[in-house]
Short mmCIF file of C-alpha atoms (C1' of nucleotides) in Angstrom, two decimals:
data_model
loop_
_atom_site.label_atom_id
_atom_site.label_comp_id
_atom_site.label_asym_id
_atom_site.label_seq_id
_atom_site.Cartn_x
_atom_site.Cartn_y
_atom_site.Cartn_z
CA MET A 8 -7.70 -9.82 -45.92
CA SER A 9 -8.70 -11.16 -49.24
CA HIS A 10 -12.64 -10.93 -48.36
CA VAL A 11 -14.85 -8.52 -48.25
CA SER A 12 -14.68 -5.70 -51.36
CA ALA A 13 -17.78 -4.57 -53.24
CA ASP A 14 -16.34 -5.24 -56.89
CA THR A 15 -15.05 -9.15 -56.27
CA SER A 16 -16.99 -10.16 -59.24
CA LEU A 17 -13.73 -10.82 -61.10
CA ALA A 18 -14.78 -13.95 -62.47
CA ASP A 19 -17.28 -11.21 -64.91
CA THR A 20 -15.13 -9.48 -67.15
CA ARG A 21 -17.49 -6.61 -67.31
CA GLU A 22 -17.52 -4.36 -64.93
CA ASP A 23 -19.07 -2.41 -66.37
CA ASP A 24 -19.79 1.58 -65.00
CA VAL A 25 -16.24 2.82 -65.31
CA PRO A 26 -16.66 6.28 -65.44
CA TRP A 27 -14.44 7.31 -68.38
CA LEU A 28 -11.95 10.77 -68.03
CA SER A 29 -12.92 14.21 -68.17
CA ALA A 30 -11.06 15.65 -70.84
CA ASP A 31 -8.68 17.67 -67.71
CA GLN A 32 -8.16 14.60 -66.16
CA LEU A 33 -7.14 12.68 -69.48
CA ARG A 34 -4.60 15.91 -70.38
CA ASP A 35 -3.19 15.48 -67.15
CA TRP A 36 -2.97 12.15 -67.24
CA GLN A 37 -1.44 11.79 -70.20
CA ALA A 38 1.26 14.25 -69.19
CA LEU A 39 2.28 11.64 -66.36
CA MET A 40 2.19 9.06 -68.84
CA GLY A 41 4.98 11.03 -70.56
CA VAL A 42 6.81 11.01 -68.05
CA LEU A 43 7.00 7.67 -66.64
CA MET A 44 7.96 6.58 -70.41
CA THR A 45 10.86 9.01 -70.92
CA LEU A 46 12.14 10.47 -67.91
CA LEU A 47 13.63 7.14 -66.55
CA PRO A 48 15.33 5.84 -69.41
CA ALA A 49 16.86 9.97 -69.23
CA LEU A 50 18.70 9.29 -66.49
CA ASP A 51 19.34 5.85 -67.46
CA VAL A 52 20.84 7.07 -70.42
CA GLN A 53 23.36 9.54 -68.68
CA LEU A 54 24.03 7.08 -65.61
CA LYS A 55 24.94 4.23 -68.42
CA ARG A 56 26.71 6.92 -70.63
CA ASP A 57 28.96 8.35 -67.65
CA ALA A 58 29.04 5.56 -64.99
CA GLY A 59 28.47 2.19 -66.64
CA VAL A 60 25.65 1.95 -63.80
CA ASN A 61 21.28 1.78 -64.65
CA VAL A 62 19.05 3.53 -62.17
CA PHE A 63 18.66 1.04 -60.34
CA GLU A 64 22.02 -0.50 -59.77
CA TYR A 65 22.63 3.62 -58.55
CA HIS A 66 20.30 2.54 -56.12
CA VAL A 67 21.44 -0.09 -55.00
CA LEU A 68 24.91 2.20 -54.01
CA ALA A 69 23.40 4.62 -52.83
CA GLY A 70 20.91 2.75 -50.40
CA LEU A 71 24.19 0.97 -49.57
CA SER A 72 25.75 3.98 -48.86
CA GLY A 73 23.66 5.65 -46.00
CA ALA A 74 23.23 2.65 -43.80
CA PRO A 75 24.66 1.55 -40.78
CA ASP A 76 27.86 -0.69 -41.55
CA ARG A 77 27.32 -0.04 -45.12
CA ALA A 78 25.70 -2.99 -45.47
CA LEU A 79 22.29 -4.92 -45.80
CA VAL A 80 20.31 -7.92 -45.56
CA LEU A 81 19.38 -8.26 -49.34
CA SER A 82 15.72 -8.84 -49.13
CA ASP A 83 15.94 -5.38 -46.97
CA LEU A 84 17.80 -3.93 -49.73
CA ALA A 85 15.57 -5.15 -52.35
CA VAL A 86 12.48 -3.42 -50.83
CA LEU A 87 14.68 0.18 -50.05
CA ALA A 88 15.49 -0.03 -53.83
CA GLN A 89 11.83 -0.54 -55.13
CA GLY A 90 13.35 -4.00 -57.12
CA SER A 91 12.56 -7.62 -56.43
CA LEU A 92 14.27 -9.44 -54.70
CA SER A 93 15.96 -11.30 -57.80
CA ARG A 94 16.35 -7.97 -59.01
CA LEU A 95 18.26 -7.91 -57.11
CA SER A 96 20.20 -10.75 -57.27
CA HIS A 97 21.40 -9.72 -60.57
CA ALA A 98 22.13 -6.50 -59.82
CA VAL A 99 24.32 -7.18 -56.88
CA THR A 100 26.17 -9.65 -58.58
CA ARG A 101 26.95 -7.60 -61.35
CA LEU A 102 28.18 -4.81 -58.56
CA GLU A 103 30.11 -7.41 -56.66
CA ARG A 104 32.04 -8.32 -60.65
CA ALA A 105 32.63 -4.93 -60.83
CA GLY A 106 33.93 -4.91 -57.19
CA TRP A 107 31.93 -2.04 -55.72
CA VAL A 108 30.02 -4.77 -53.66
CA GLU A 109 30.41 -8.00 -51.77
CA ARG A 110 28.09 -10.63 -50.13
CA ARG A 111 28.90 -11.56 -46.73
CA ASP A 112 26.48 -14.71 -45.18
CA CYS A 113 24.70 -13.28 -41.70
CA VAL A 114 25.38 -14.98 -39.09
CA GLU A 115 21.80 -14.39 -37.43
CA PRO A 116 18.96 -16.42 -38.69
CA GLY A 117 17.68 -18.06 -41.91
CA ARG A 118 19.39 -17.93 -45.03
CA ARG A 119 20.69 -14.34 -45.05
CA VAL A 120 22.81 -12.90 -46.88
CA GLU A 121 23.94 -9.03 -46.83
CA ALA A 122 25.07 -6.51 -49.20
CA ARG A 123 28.34 -4.92 -47.89
CA LEU A 124 29.41 -1.64 -50.34
CA THR A 125 33.18 -2.03 -50.75
CA ASP A 126 35.72 0.98 -50.44
CA ALA A 127 35.73 1.57 -54.21
CA GLY A 128 31.87 0.70 -54.11
CA MET A 129 32.04 4.21 -52.04
CA ALA A 130 34.28 6.23 -53.89
CA LYS A 131 32.42 5.57 -56.85
CA LEU A 132 29.11 6.59 -55.96
CA GLU A 133 31.00 9.89 -54.78
CA GLU A 134 32.27 9.91 -58.24
CA VAL A 135 28.72 9.39 -60.27
CA ALA A 136 26.57 11.22 -57.75
CA PRO A 137 27.43 14.93 -58.64
CA GLY A 138 26.93 14.54 -62.47
CA HIS A 139 23.34 12.36 -61.40
CA VAL A 140 22.16 14.85 -59.10
CA ARG A 141 23.28 17.75 -61.38
CA GLU A 142 20.46 15.57 -64.46
CA VAL A 143 18.12 15.28 -61.84
CA ARG A 144 18.01 19.46 -61.54
CA ARG A 145 17.72 19.77 -64.93
CA LEU A 146 14.97 17.69 -66.22
CA VAL A 147 13.45 17.56 -62.67
CA VAL A 148 13.84 20.29 -59.53
CA ASP A 149 15.06 22.82 -61.87
CA VAL A 150 12.03 22.82 -64.40
CA LEU A 151 9.35 23.37 -60.91
CA THR A 152 8.72 26.06 -58.69
CA ALA A 153 9.15 24.90 -55.27
CA ALA A 154 5.44 24.73 -54.83
CA GLN A 155 5.03 22.98 -58.18
CA LEU A 156 8.01 20.05 -56.87
CA SER A 157 6.01 20.08 -53.01
CA THR A 158 3.00 19.21 -54.57
CA LEU A 159 4.23 16.86 -56.62
CA GLY A 160 6.01 15.32 -54.22
CA GLU A 161 2.62 15.30 -52.09
CA ALA A 162 1.06 13.46 -55.17
CA ALA A 163 3.48 10.97 -55.26
CA ARG A 164 3.28 9.71 -52.33
CA ALA A 165 -0.61 9.65 -52.45
CA ILE A 166 0.55 7.17 -55.54
CA THR A 167 2.92 5.02 -54.53
CA ALA A 168 0.77 4.15 -51.14
CA ALA A 169 -2.38 3.48 -53.75
CA THR A 170 0.19 1.09 -56.32
CA LEU A 171 1.45 -0.74 -52.73
CA ALA A 172 -1.42 -1.20 -51.45
CA GLY A 173 -1.92 -4.98 -51.10
CA ASP A 174 1.51 -6.12 -51.44
CA PRO A 175 2.74 -5.64 -47.61
CA GLU A 176 6.16 -6.80 -48.50
CA ALA A 177 6.95 -4.14 -50.43
CA CYS A 178 5.37 -1.25 -47.65
CA ARG A 179 7.40 -1.00 -45.08
CA ASP A 180 10.35 1.24 -45.23
CA VAL A 181 14.11 0.19 -44.58
CA SER A 182 13.70 1.92 -41.25
CA ASP A 183 11.12 -1.06 -39.85
CA CYS A 184 14.16 -3.62 -40.37
CA MET B 3 29.58 21.12 -53.47
CA SER B 4 31.62 24.35 -54.15
CA HIS B 5 33.90 23.93 -51.57
CA VAL B 6 35.50 20.42 -50.48
CA SER B 7 34.09 19.42 -47.24
CA ALA B 8 36.17 17.26 -44.99
CA ASP B 9 34.57 14.37 -45.90
CA THR B 10 36.80 11.63 -47.81
CA SER B 11 37.86 14.04 -50.87
CA LEU B 12 38.96 11.16 -53.36
CA ALA B 13 40.76 12.07 -56.43
CA ASP B 14 40.08 15.52 -58.38
CA THR B 15 37.34 14.59 -60.96
CA ARG B 16 34.93 16.61 -58.83
CA GLU B 17 33.03 18.35 -61.19
CA ASP B 18 31.88 21.84 -59.07
CA ASP B 19 29.20 23.93 -58.14
CA VAL B 20 26.04 21.02 -58.62
CA PRO B 21 24.58 22.13 -55.72
CA TRP B 22 23.22 18.78 -53.97
CA LEU B 23 19.24 19.15 -52.97
CA SER B 24 17.74 20.31 -49.87
CA ALA B 25 15.97 18.54 -47.55
CA ASP B 26 12.90 19.06 -48.59
CA GLN B 27 13.83 18.88 -52.54
CA LEU B 28 15.34 15.55 -51.73
CA ARG B 29 12.24 13.81 -50.24
CA ASP B 30 9.83 14.68 -53.10
CA TRP B 31 12.40 13.55 -55.57
CA GLN B 32 12.51 10.35 -54.01
CA ALA B 33 8.67 10.15 -53.96
CA LEU B 34 8.88 11.04 -57.69
CA MET B 35 11.29 8.51 -58.07
CA GLY B 36 9.63 6.14 -56.12
CA VAL B 37 6.45 6.27 -58.71
CA LEU B 38 8.59 5.84 -61.55
CA MET B 39 9.96 2.82 -60.08
CA THR B 40 6.20 1.16 -59.36
CA LEU B 41 3.53 2.80 -61.42
CA LEU B 42 4.69 1.98 -65.06
CA PRO B 43 5.27 -1.95 -63.72
CA ALA B 44 1.75 -1.39 -61.99
CA LEU B 45 0.02 -0.64 -64.99
CA ASP B 46 2.02 -3.48 -67.00
CA VAL B 47 0.71 -6.10 -64.79
CA GLN B 48 -2.81 -5.30 -65.07
CA LEU B 49 -2.77 -5.14 -68.83
CA LYS B 50 -0.81 -8.72 -69.50
CA ARG B 51 -3.13 -10.33 -66.84
CA ASP B 52 -5.97 -9.09 -68.05
CA ALA B 53 -5.42 -8.59 -71.95
CA GLY B 54 -2.14 -9.66 -73.08
CA VAL B 55 -0.27 -5.95 -73.87
CA ASN B 56 1.86 -4.25 -72.05
CA VAL B 57 1.84 -0.71 -71.59
CA PHE B 58 3.33 0.39 -74.80
CA GLU B 59 1.36 -2.53 -77.18
CA TYR B 60 -1.45 -0.64 -75.23
CA HIS B 61 -0.89 3.14 -76.21
CA VAL B 62 -0.12 1.82 -79.94
CA LEU B 63 -3.53 0.92 -79.89
CA ALA B 64 -4.84 3.45 -78.68
CA GLY B 65 -3.14 5.68 -80.61
CA LEU B 66 -4.30 4.32 -83.95
CA SER B 67 -7.76 4.65 -82.39
CA GLY B 68 -7.99 7.60 -82.66
CA ALA B 69 -6.35 7.97 -85.70
CA PRO B 70 -8.33 9.10 -89.13
CA ASP B 71 -8.78 6.02 -90.85
CA ARG B 72 -7.37 4.50 -88.44
CA ALA B 73 -4.01 4.20 -89.47
CA LEU B 74 -0.37 6.16 -88.82
CA VAL B 75 2.63 6.34 -90.81
CA LEU B 76 5.37 3.54 -88.79
CA SER B 77 7.63 7.33 -87.83
CA ASP B 78 4.96 9.26 -86.78
CA LEU B 79 3.17 6.44 -84.23
CA ALA B 80 6.37 5.97 -82.82
CA VAL B 81 6.69 10.22 -81.51
CA LEU B 82 2.61 9.90 -80.51
CA ALA B 83 3.90 6.09 -78.62
CA GLN B 84 6.57 8.20 -77.37
CA GLY B 85 9.25 4.97 -78.05
CA SER B 86 11.72 4.33 -80.51
CA LEU B 87 10.75 3.44 -83.64
CA SER B 88 12.75 -0.10 -83.35
CA ARG B 89 10.61 -0.71 -79.97
CA LEU B 90 7.81 0.40 -81.94
CA SER B 91 8.64 -2.07 -84.73
CA HIS B 92 9.40 -4.68 -82.85
CA ALA B 93 5.54 -4.40 -80.97
CA VAL B 94 3.64 -4.00 -84.57
CA THR B 95 5.44 -7.31 -85.31
CA ARG B 96 3.34 -8.85 -82.23
CA LEU B 97 0.71 -6.90 -82.77
CA GLU B 98 0.39 -8.58 -86.44
CA ARG B 99 0.66 -11.43 -85.51
CA ALA B 100 -2.29 -11.36 -83.12
CA GLY B 101 -4.09 -10.01 -86.02
CA TRP B 102 -4.89 -6.23 -83.86
CA VAL B 103 -2.61 -4.73 -86.52
CA GLU B 104 -1.64 -4.75 -89.67
CA ARG B 105 1.15 -2.99 -91.75
CA ARG B 106 0.27 -1.79 -95.38
CA ASP B 107 2.71 0.40 -97.49
CA CYS B 108 2.35 3.83 -98.34
CA VAL B 109 2.02 5.28 -101.66
CA GLU B 110 3.56 8.17 -101.28
CA PRO B 111 7.15 8.98 -100.86
CA GLY B 112 9.81 7.70 -99.26
CA ARG B 113 9.62 4.13 -97.88
CA ARG B 114 6.72 4.29 -95.78
CA VAL B 115 4.54 1.79 -94.01
CA GLU B 116 1.79 2.98 -92.17
CA ALA B 117 0.18 0.43 -88.97
CA ARG B 118 -3.45 0.11 -89.39
CA LEU B 119 -6.16 -1.03 -86.46
CA THR B 120 -7.55 -3.79 -87.84
CA ASP B 121 -11.59 -4.58 -87.09
CA ALA B 122 -10.54 -6.91 -84.16
CA GLY B 123 -7.71 -4.51 -82.82
CA MET B 124 -10.49 -1.94 -82.13
CA ALA B 125 -12.70 -4.94 -80.21
CA LYS B 126 -9.96 -6.01 -78.59
CA LEU B 127 -9.20 -2.22 -77.30
CA GLU B 128 -12.36 -1.65 -76.29
CA GLU B 129 -12.38 -4.65 -74.50
CA VAL B 130 -9.05 -4.26 -72.76
CA ALA B 131 -9.91 -0.29 -72.13
CA PRO B 132 -12.18 -0.42 -69.28
CA GLY B 133 -10.21 -2.65 -67.37
CA HIS B 134 -7.12 0.04 -67.79
CA VAL B 135 -8.84 3.16 -66.75
CA ARG B 136 -10.23 1.96 -63.88
CA GLU B 137 -6.82 1.02 -62.89
CA VAL B 138 -5.53 4.56 -64.02
CA ARG B 139 -8.35 5.51 -61.81
CA ARG B 140 -7.37 3.58 -58.45
CA LEU B 141 -3.61 3.95 -58.86
CA VAL B 142 -3.60 8.28 -59.76
CA VAL B 143 -7.14 9.72 -60.36
CA ASP B 144 -9.03 8.97 -57.39
CA VAL B 145 -6.22 9.41 -55.37
CA LEU B 146 -6.13 13.08 -55.82
CA THR B 147 -7.60 16.34 -55.56
CA ALA B 148 -8.59 17.49 -58.53
CA ALA B 149 -5.95 20.36 -57.68
CA GLN B 150 -3.53 18.12 -56.73
CA LEU B 151 -3.61 16.29 -60.51
CA SER B 152 -3.95 19.43 -62.37
CA THR B 153 -0.31 20.33 -60.93
CA LEU B 154 0.88 16.79 -61.34
CA GLY B 155 -0.18 17.65 -65.06
CA GLU B 156 1.42 21.04 -64.83
CA ALA B 157 5.13 19.52 -63.60
CA ALA B 158 4.63 16.22 -65.97
CA ARG B 159 4.37 18.96 -69.00
CA ALA B 160 7.70 21.03 -67.44
CA ILE B 161 9.70 17.99 -66.71
CA THR B 162 8.90 16.53 -70.30
CA ALA B 163 9.92 19.54 -72.32
CA ALA B 164 12.92 19.81 -70.21
CA THR B 165 13.87 15.95 -71.08
CA LEU B 166 12.49 16.30 -74.81
CA ALA B 167 14.37 18.96 -74.78
CA GLY B 168 17.35 18.80 -77.53
CA ASP B 169 15.88 15.59 -79.22
CA PRO B 170 14.07 17.58 -82.07
CA GLU B 171 12.46 14.17 -83.40
CA ALA B 172 10.69 13.31 -80.09
CA CYS B 173 8.79 16.91 -79.88
CA ARG B 174 6.84 16.92 -82.42
CA ASP B 175 3.36 15.78 -81.17
CA VAL B 176 1.42 13.70 -83.51
CA SER B 177 -0.59 17.06 -84.99
CA ASP B 178 1.92 17.71 -86.82
CA CYS B 179 2.02 14.96 -89.08
"C1'" DA C 27 22.54 10.92 -99.77
"C1'" DA C 28 19.16 10.36 -96.47
"C1'" DA C 29 14.59 8.60 -94.82
"C1'" DG C 30 12.43 5.34 -93.16
"C1'" DA C 31 12.01 0.42 -91.69
"C1'" DT C 32 13.59 -3.71 -90.23
"C1'" DT C 33 16.91 -7.06 -88.33
"C1'" DG C 34 19.57 -9.72 -84.79
"C1'" DA C 35 22.83 -9.57 -80.60
"C1'" DC C 36 23.03 -8.83 -76.42
"C1'" DT C 37 21.18 -6.44 -72.14
"C1'" DG C 38 18.37 -6.54 -68.14
"C1'" DG C 39 13.72 -7.81 -66.01
"C1'" DT C 40 10.58 -11.63 -64.74
"C1'" DC C 41 8.78 -15.89 -63.48
"C1'" DA C 42 8.83 -20.41 -61.46
"C1'" DA C 43 11.45 -23.48 -59.53
"C1'" DT C 44 15.93 -24.90 -56.80
"C1'" DC C 45 18.60 -24.26 -52.96
"C1'" DT C 46 20.07 -23.73 -48.00
"C1'" DT C 47 19.06 -23.46 -43.85
"C1'" DT C 48 16.12 -22.98 -39.18
"C1'" DA D 14 7.06 -26.05 -43.64
"C1'" DA D 15 8.58 -21.30 -44.50
"C1'" DA D 16 12.11 -17.54 -45.42
"C1'" DG D 17 15.73 -16.11 -47.79
"C1'" DA D 18 18.24 -16.26 -51.47
"C1'" DT D 19 19.87 -17.48 -55.87
"C1'" DT D 20 19.18 -19.74 -60.85
"C1'" DG D 21 18.15 -19.94 -65.88
"C1'" DA D 22 14.86 -19.47 -69.49
"C1'" DC D 23 12.60 -16.66 -71.67
"C1'" DC D 24 10.71 -11.84 -72.59
"C1'" DA D 25 11.05 -6.94 -74.28
"C1'" DG D 26 14.02 -3.09 -75.19
"C1'" DT D 27 18.45 -0.91 -77.29
"C1'" DC D 28 21.77 -0.25 -80.18
"C1'" DA D 29 24.17 -0.76 -84.46
"C1'" DA D 30 24.16 -2.77 -88.69
"C1'" DT D 31 20.87 -2.91 -92.67
"C1'" DC D 32 17.95 -2.90 -96.35
"C1'" DT D 33 14.37 0.04 -99.30
"C1'" DT D 34 12.76 3.42 -101.88
"C1'" DT D 35 13.41 8.80 -103.09
#
DNA sequence: AAAGATTGACTGGTCAATCTTT
DNA sequence: AAAGATTGACCAGTCAATCTTT
């Protein structure tokens, strides 16, 4: 696994021959950085203002809502919501305190715990979703052509694949569980 | 949801006519969310591990390095680095403590302060940049075709424009200063 | 008053240490 | 021991209050 790559001389911090980006590449990269720096915070603002949850918590609720019996083992949910287990645990604590989620010990092996969306949580999600979707449309979907959005999705999948490569835990889809 | 369907109808807090996303739109949007959640943290990890700075601090250094006399008024630098003035002030404090930046009161009007990249800061940036660019290539530029990257840039600019609309302060480019 | 900058309390996240169960 | 989950210390960012200068 960890052997073989051609550039393994990490002890030597000087690996030259890193070609700089072309003017076009730089421009497009900077544009992407702009989105990375501004879009998530903008979505966070809307959700916190109108619903009192942040983006990650929203995705936890949404993830649970689509699961069988509205429940998932925490480590699976962490993968689905794209966060660390620790981050998830903190988030679930907050959501539990609000009454939208509850923890339940699994009967099965190991020290497994599942989070389950309560009825109040489902109601909350249904109340919150339209405003969130509206914002996603306003900031993303509606400002792009269908072709742009499609290419954006393709590119995003390629980037995510590269980003998660070497992190086998984070790679698997929730459908693997 | 322009029409109330048979599913659980809660209170009438329905703000109607928010059309849900099509399957394709949803898929592409989720892909973009994946990038938003993972790419910035991945870049942060590389920079912190190899250089002891986060992405925002890196952009502050990079922004200053390209400015005339390697100095910029803080409020301008905040726009360039895409962060709040408060965030920038905290960051500059850290960078100043490390010796990479120094604050200087402006002679000019108002209570203006400029941040100036020191020689040590410039050296730091030159030391750090290759590793960062390598990571940007590995995770983004090299996994996309030229056409994909170009469309991605276009889309990103459209999204940023929508996101910053209504925030006139954040809109202006640093070239306006 | 208004613009620019700073500060501190608070929040959410990471990391490492710990606990629990197989 | 190993997997899953939790916890707490620590850090970076936000928000609102404040300070400084015109």
